[in-house]
């Protein structure tokens, strides 16, 4: 398949207008099964070390959502102490667990066998799961569905909630999907003055001759 200029612009637009969506922006509208499958299928098309496809998903039911939310609330309270700008941190809405329509917990399936490419860099399996998550985030955005990533969570508590054994799986991410009031044109944390956008020149550690 050869892509044209219009396709390239569309991809650029999807990438630049992807946002982390939180509870202040989700609306009460159901995501169809067809769209959910599109999002999950996009994960299946992600690259993975040795084509191991180590991603696993839990579609979270209402009862478990409440348990995760309660755990988040406690973790959020505790995490406040770590930040100098505690007032601004406390005012941030950093999840949309209850407000979003679908929550998905993402796990990495540990392998007992050797995997091509993973011999020395053991965490490449986990990196593969992150590739799958980004596919899901961008696909959701292309469907005008927002996604929010929640990481103020203790993996052990999440494993307990879902009755998952850490010997077999590693908790990677907790994702919230839903339709939104709007998609901000820039990251909310930038808008609120938490962090500025870094300049590209500052991100290049060493400049080789090209
Ligand atoms: C690994 C990872 C963990 C994140 N965890 C949280 C989180 O716990 N709560 C939250 O509000 N946003 C979380 N985010 C979203 C980031 O804050 C967000 O991506 C960043 O501020 C840039 O904004 P944008 O995604 O809207 O462009 C997380 C993002 C990543 C990649």
PDB file of N, CA, C and O and ligand atoms in Angstrom, residues 15-16 18-22 72 93-95 130 137 147-153 172-173 184 186-190, ligand 1:
ATOM      1  N   UNK A  15      -1.924  11.950  15.399  1.00  0.00           N
ATOM      2  CA  UNK A  15      -0.840  11.946  16.398  1.00  0.00           C
ATOM      3  C   UNK A  15      -0.838  13.249  17.212  1.00  0.00           C
ATOM      4  O   UNK A  15      -0.766  13.209  18.445  1.00  0.00           O
ATOM      5  N   UNK A  16      -0.966  14.375  16.515  1.00  0.00           N
ATOM      6  CA  UNK A  16      -0.851  15.641  17.264  1.00  0.00           C
ATOM      7  C   UNK A  16      -2.107  15.947  18.073  1.00  0.00           C
ATOM      8  O   UNK A  16      -2.038  16.662  19.067  1.00  0.00           O
ATOM      9  N   UNK A  18      -3.992  13.597  19.565  1.00  0.00           N
ATOM     10  CA  UNK A  18      -4.217  12.602  20.638  1.00  0.00           C
ATOM     11  C   UNK A  18      -3.999  13.287  21.974  1.00  0.00           C
ATOM     12  O   UNK A  18      -3.067  14.053  22.138  1.00  0.00           O
ATOM     13  N   UNK A  19      -4.896  13.032  22.910  1.00  0.00           N
ATOM     14  CA  UNK A  19      -4.761  13.622  24.246  1.00  0.00           C
ATOM     15  C   UNK A  19      -5.006  12.577  25.302  1.00  0.00           C
ATOM     16  O   UNK A  19      -5.675  11.569  25.062  1.00  0.00           O
ATOM     17  N   UNK A  20      -4.460  12.806  26.483  1.00  0.00           N
ATOM     18  CA  UNK A  20      -4.835  11.998  27.632  1.00  0.00           C
ATOM     19  C   UNK A  20      -6.140  12.609  28.158  1.00  0.00           C
ATOM     20  O   UNK A  20      -6.183  13.797  28.475  1.00  0.00           O
ATOM     21  N   UNK A  21      -7.186  11.789  28.212  1.00  0.00           N
ATOM     22  CA  UNK A  21      -8.501  12.315  28.607  1.00  0.00           C
ATOM     23  C   UNK A  21      -8.823  11.855  30.021  1.00  0.00           C
ATOM     24  O   UNK A  21      -8.622  10.694  30.376  1.00  0.00           O
ATOM     25  N   UNK A  22      -9.331  12.794  30.824  1.00  0.00           N
ATOM     26  CA  UNK A  22      -9.611  12.486  32.236  1.00  0.00           C
ATOM     27  C   UNK A  22     -11.086  12.718  32.547  1.00  0.00           C
ATOM     28  O   UNK A  22     -11.851  13.122  31.674  1.00  0.00           O
ATOM     29  N   UNK A  72      -7.237   3.974  43.713  1.00  0.00           N
ATOM     30  CA  UNK A  72      -6.635   5.187  43.136  1.00  0.00           C
ATOM     31  C   UNK A  72      -6.734   6.350  44.132  1.00  0.00           C
ATOM     32  O   UNK A  72      -5.756   7.075  44.359  1.00  0.00           O
ATOM     33  N   UNK A  93      -7.189  16.675  38.121  1.00  0.00           N
ATOM     34  CA  UNK A  93      -8.014  15.465  37.982  1.00  0.00           C
ATOM     35  C   UNK A  93      -7.154  14.505  37.174  1.00  0.00           C
ATOM     36  O   UNK A  93      -6.877  14.747  36.000  1.00  0.00           O
ATOM     37  N   UNK A  94      -6.704  13.433  37.804  1.00  0.00           N
ATOM     38  CA  UNK A  94      -5.701  12.593  37.138  1.00  0.00           C
ATOM     39  C   UNK A  94      -6.222  11.219  36.743  1.00  0.00           C
ATOM     40  O   UNK A  94      -5.431  10.287  36.550  1.00  0.00           O
ATOM     41  N   UNK A  95      -7.516  11.085  36.609  1.00  0.00           N
ATOM     42  CA  UNK A  95      -8.091   9.817  36.147  1.00  0.00           C
ATOM     43  C   UNK A  95      -9.531  10.058  35.703  1.00  0.00           C
ATOM     44  O   UNK A  95     -10.099  11.110  35.983  1.00  0.00           O
ATOM     45  N   UNK A 130       3.780  -1.654  25.489  1.00  0.00           N
ATOM     46  CA  UNK A 130       3.596  -0.194  25.375  1.00  0.00           C
ATOM     47  C   UNK A 130       3.296   0.184  23.913  1.00  0.00           C
ATOM     48  O   UNK A 130       2.483   1.070  23.654  1.00  0.00           O
ATOM     49  N   UNK A 137      -4.376   3.877  21.700  1.00  0.00           N
ATOM     50  CA  UNK A 137      -4.614   5.301  21.986  1.00  0.00           C
ATOM     51  C   UNK A 137      -4.915   6.049  20.690  1.00  0.00           C
ATOM     52  O   UNK A 137      -5.861   6.840  20.591  1.00  0.00           O
ATOM     53  N   UNK A 147      -8.848   8.448  25.433  1.00  0.00           N
ATOM     54  CA  UNK A 147      -8.262   7.453  26.322  1.00  0.00           C
ATOM     55  C   UNK A 147      -7.462   8.167  27.393  1.00  0.00           C
ATOM     56  O   UNK A 147      -6.782   9.157  27.107  1.00  0.00           O
ATOM     57  N   UNK A 148      -7.557   7.680  28.597  1.00  0.00           N
ATOM     58  CA  UNK A 148      -6.743   8.221  29.683  1.00  0.00           C
ATOM     59  C   UNK A 148      -5.970   7.090  30.334  1.00  0.00           C
ATOM     60  O   UNK A 148      -6.507   5.992  30.530  1.00  0.00           O
ATOM     61  N   UNK A 149      -4.719   7.348  30.624  1.00  0.00           N
ATOM     62  CA  UNK A 149      -3.834   6.340  31.218  1.00  0.00           C
ATOM     63  C   UNK A 149      -3.719   6.652  32.709  1.00  0.00           C
ATOM     64  O   UNK A 149      -3.339   7.764  33.083  1.00  0.00           O
ATOM     65  N   UNK A 150      -4.023   5.697  33.539  1.00  0.00           N
ATOM     66  CA  UNK A 150      -3.942   5.911  34.992  1.00  0.00           C
ATOM     67  C   UNK A 150      -2.802   5.056  35.545  1.00  0.00           C
ATOM     68  O   UNK A 150      -2.809   3.831  35.394  1.00  0.00           O
ATOM     69  N   UNK A 151      -1.839   5.726  36.176  1.00  0.00           N
ATOM     70  CA  UNK A 151      -0.699   4.961  36.709  1.00  0.00           C
ATOM     71  C   UNK A 151      -0.430   5.242  38.184  1.00  0.00           C
ATOM     72  O   UNK A 151       0.562   4.773  38.726  1.00  0.00           O
ATOM     73  N   UNK A 152      -1.320   6.000  38.820  1.00  0.00           N
ATOM     74  CA  UNK A 152      -1.112   6.263  40.252  1.00  0.00           C
ATOM     75  C   UNK A 152      -1.770   5.098  41.006  1.00  0.00           C
ATOM     76  O   UNK A 152      -2.784   5.241  41.714  1.00  0.00           O
ATOM     77  N   UNK A 153      -1.214   3.950  40.791  1.00  0.00           N
ATOM     78  CA  UNK A 153      -1.794   2.693  41.285  1.00  0.00           C
ATOM     79  C   UNK A 153      -0.665   1.771  41.713  1.00  0.00           C
ATOM     80  O   UNK A 153       0.405   1.781  41.099  1.00  0.00           O
ATOM     81  N   UNK A 172       0.857  -3.516  33.497  1.00  0.00           N
ATOM     82  CA  UNK A 172       1.515  -2.453  32.733  1.00  0.00           C
ATOM     83  C   UNK A 172       0.726  -1.139  32.777  1.00  0.00           C
ATOM     84  O   UNK A 172       1.303  -0.086  32.985  1.00  0.00           O
ATOM     85  N   UNK A 173      -0.580  -1.223  32.552  1.00  0.00           N
ATOM     86  CA  UNK A 173      -1.321   0.038  32.441  1.00  0.00           C
ATOM     87  C   UNK A 173      -2.802  -0.150  32.750  1.00  0.00           C
ATOM     88  O   UNK A 173      -3.351  -1.241  32.550  1.00  0.00           O
ATOM     89  N   UNK A 184      -8.636  18.624  23.993  1.00  0.00           N
ATOM     90  CA  UNK A 184      -7.851  19.855  24.089  1.00  0.00           C
ATOM     91  C   UNK A 184      -6.831  19.899  22.957  1.00  0.00           C
ATOM     92  O   UNK A 184      -6.368  18.855  22.494  1.00  0.00           O
ATOM     93  N   UNK A 186      -3.871  21.063  23.275  1.00  0.00           N
ATOM     94  CA  UNK A 186      -2.540  20.740  23.809  1.00  0.00           C
ATOM     95  C   UNK A 186      -2.678  20.022  25.152  1.00  0.00           C
ATOM     96  O   UNK A 186      -3.764  20.019  25.742  1.00  0.00           O
ATOM     97  N   UNK A 187      -1.585  19.375  25.625  1.00  0.00           N
ATOM     98  CA  UNK A 187      -1.703  18.619  26.867  1.00  0.00           C
ATOM     99  C   UNK A 187      -2.262  19.462  28.023  1.00  0.00           C
ATOM    100  O   UNK A 187      -1.880  20.627  28.186  1.00  0.00           O
ATOM    101  N   UNK A 188      -3.155  18.863  28.781  1.00  0.00           N
ATOM    102  CA  UNK A 188      -3.789  19.578  29.886  1.00  0.00           C
ATOM    103  C   UNK A 188      -2.735  20.047  30.904  1.00  0.00           C
ATOM    104  O   UNK A 188      -2.826  21.147  31.444  1.00  0.00           O
ATOM    105  N   UNK A 189      -1.723  19.198  31.143  1.00  0.00           N
ATOM    106  CA  UNK A 189      -0.691  19.566  32.121  1.00  0.00           C
ATOM    107  C   UNK A 189       0.117  20.775  31.641  1.00  0.00           C
ATOM    108  O   UNK A 189       0.655  21.521  32.453  1.00  0.00           O
ATOM    109  N   UNK A 190       0.190  20.950  30.319  1.00  0.00           N
ATOM    110  CA  UNK A 190       0.874  22.129  29.774  1.00  0.00           C
ATOM    111  C   UNK A 190      -0.024  23.353  29.975  1.00  0.00           C
ATOM    112  O   UNK A 190       0.409  24.383  30.465  1.00  0.00           O
TER     113      UNK A 190
HETATM  114  C1  LIG B   1       3.076   5.824  31.124  1.00  0.00           C
HETATM  115  C2  LIG B   1       2.072   6.936  31.299  1.00  0.00           C
HETATM  116  C3  LIG B   1       1.418   7.070  32.514  1.00  0.00           C
HETATM  117  C4  LIG B   1       0.491   8.099  32.706  1.00  0.00           C
HETATM  118  N1  LIG B   1      -0.195   8.200  33.896  1.00  0.00           N
HETATM  119  C5  LIG B   1      -1.119   9.180  34.073  1.00  0.00           C
HETATM  120  C6  LIG B   1      -1.884   9.271  35.277  1.00  0.00           C
HETATM  121  O1  LIG B   1      -1.768   8.470  36.203  1.00  0.00           O
HETATM  122  N2  LIG B   1      -2.787  10.255  35.373  1.00  0.00           N
HETATM  123  C7  LIG B   1      -2.965  11.175  34.383  1.00  0.00           C
HETATM  124  O2  LIG B   1      -3.801  12.065  34.539  1.00  0.00           O
HETATM  125  N3  LIG B   1      -2.262  11.116  33.223  1.00  0.00           N
HETATM  126  C8  LIG B   1      -1.363  10.130  33.051  1.00  0.00           C
HETATM  127  N4  LIG B   1      -0.670  10.046  31.873  1.00  0.00           N
HETATM  128  C9  LIG B   1      -0.921  11.023  30.808  1.00  0.00           C
HETATM  129  C10 LIG B   1       0.150  12.112  30.726  1.00  0.00           C
HETATM  130  O3  LIG B   1       0.013  12.995  31.793  1.00  0.00           O
HETATM  131  C11 LIG B   1      -0.019  12.835  29.394  1.00  0.00           C
HETATM  132  O4  LIG B   1       0.240  11.922  28.366  1.00  0.00           O
HETATM  133  C12 LIG B   1       0.907  14.040  29.247  1.00  0.00           C
HETATM  134  O5  LIG B   1       0.588  15.003  30.189  1.00  0.00           O
HETATM  135  C13 LIG B   1       0.824  14.648  27.849  1.00  0.00           C
HETATM  136  O6  LIG B   1      -0.515  14.973  27.547  1.00  0.00           O
HETATM  137  P1  LIG B   1      -1.287  14.374  26.301  1.00  0.00           P
HETATM  138  O7  LIG B   1      -1.242  12.878  26.424  1.00  0.00           O
HETATM  139  O8  LIG B   1      -2.694  14.902  26.407  1.00  0.00           O
HETATM  140  O9  LIG B   1      -0.593  14.853  25.073  1.00  0.00           O
HETATM  141  C14 LIG B   1       0.242   9.025  31.665  1.00  0.00           C
HETATM  142  C15 LIG B   1       0.913   8.867  30.430  1.00  0.00           C
HETATM  143  C16 LIG B   1       1.808   7.849  30.252  1.00  0.00           C
HETATM  144  C17 LIG B   1       2.501   7.684  28.918  1.00  0.00           C
END
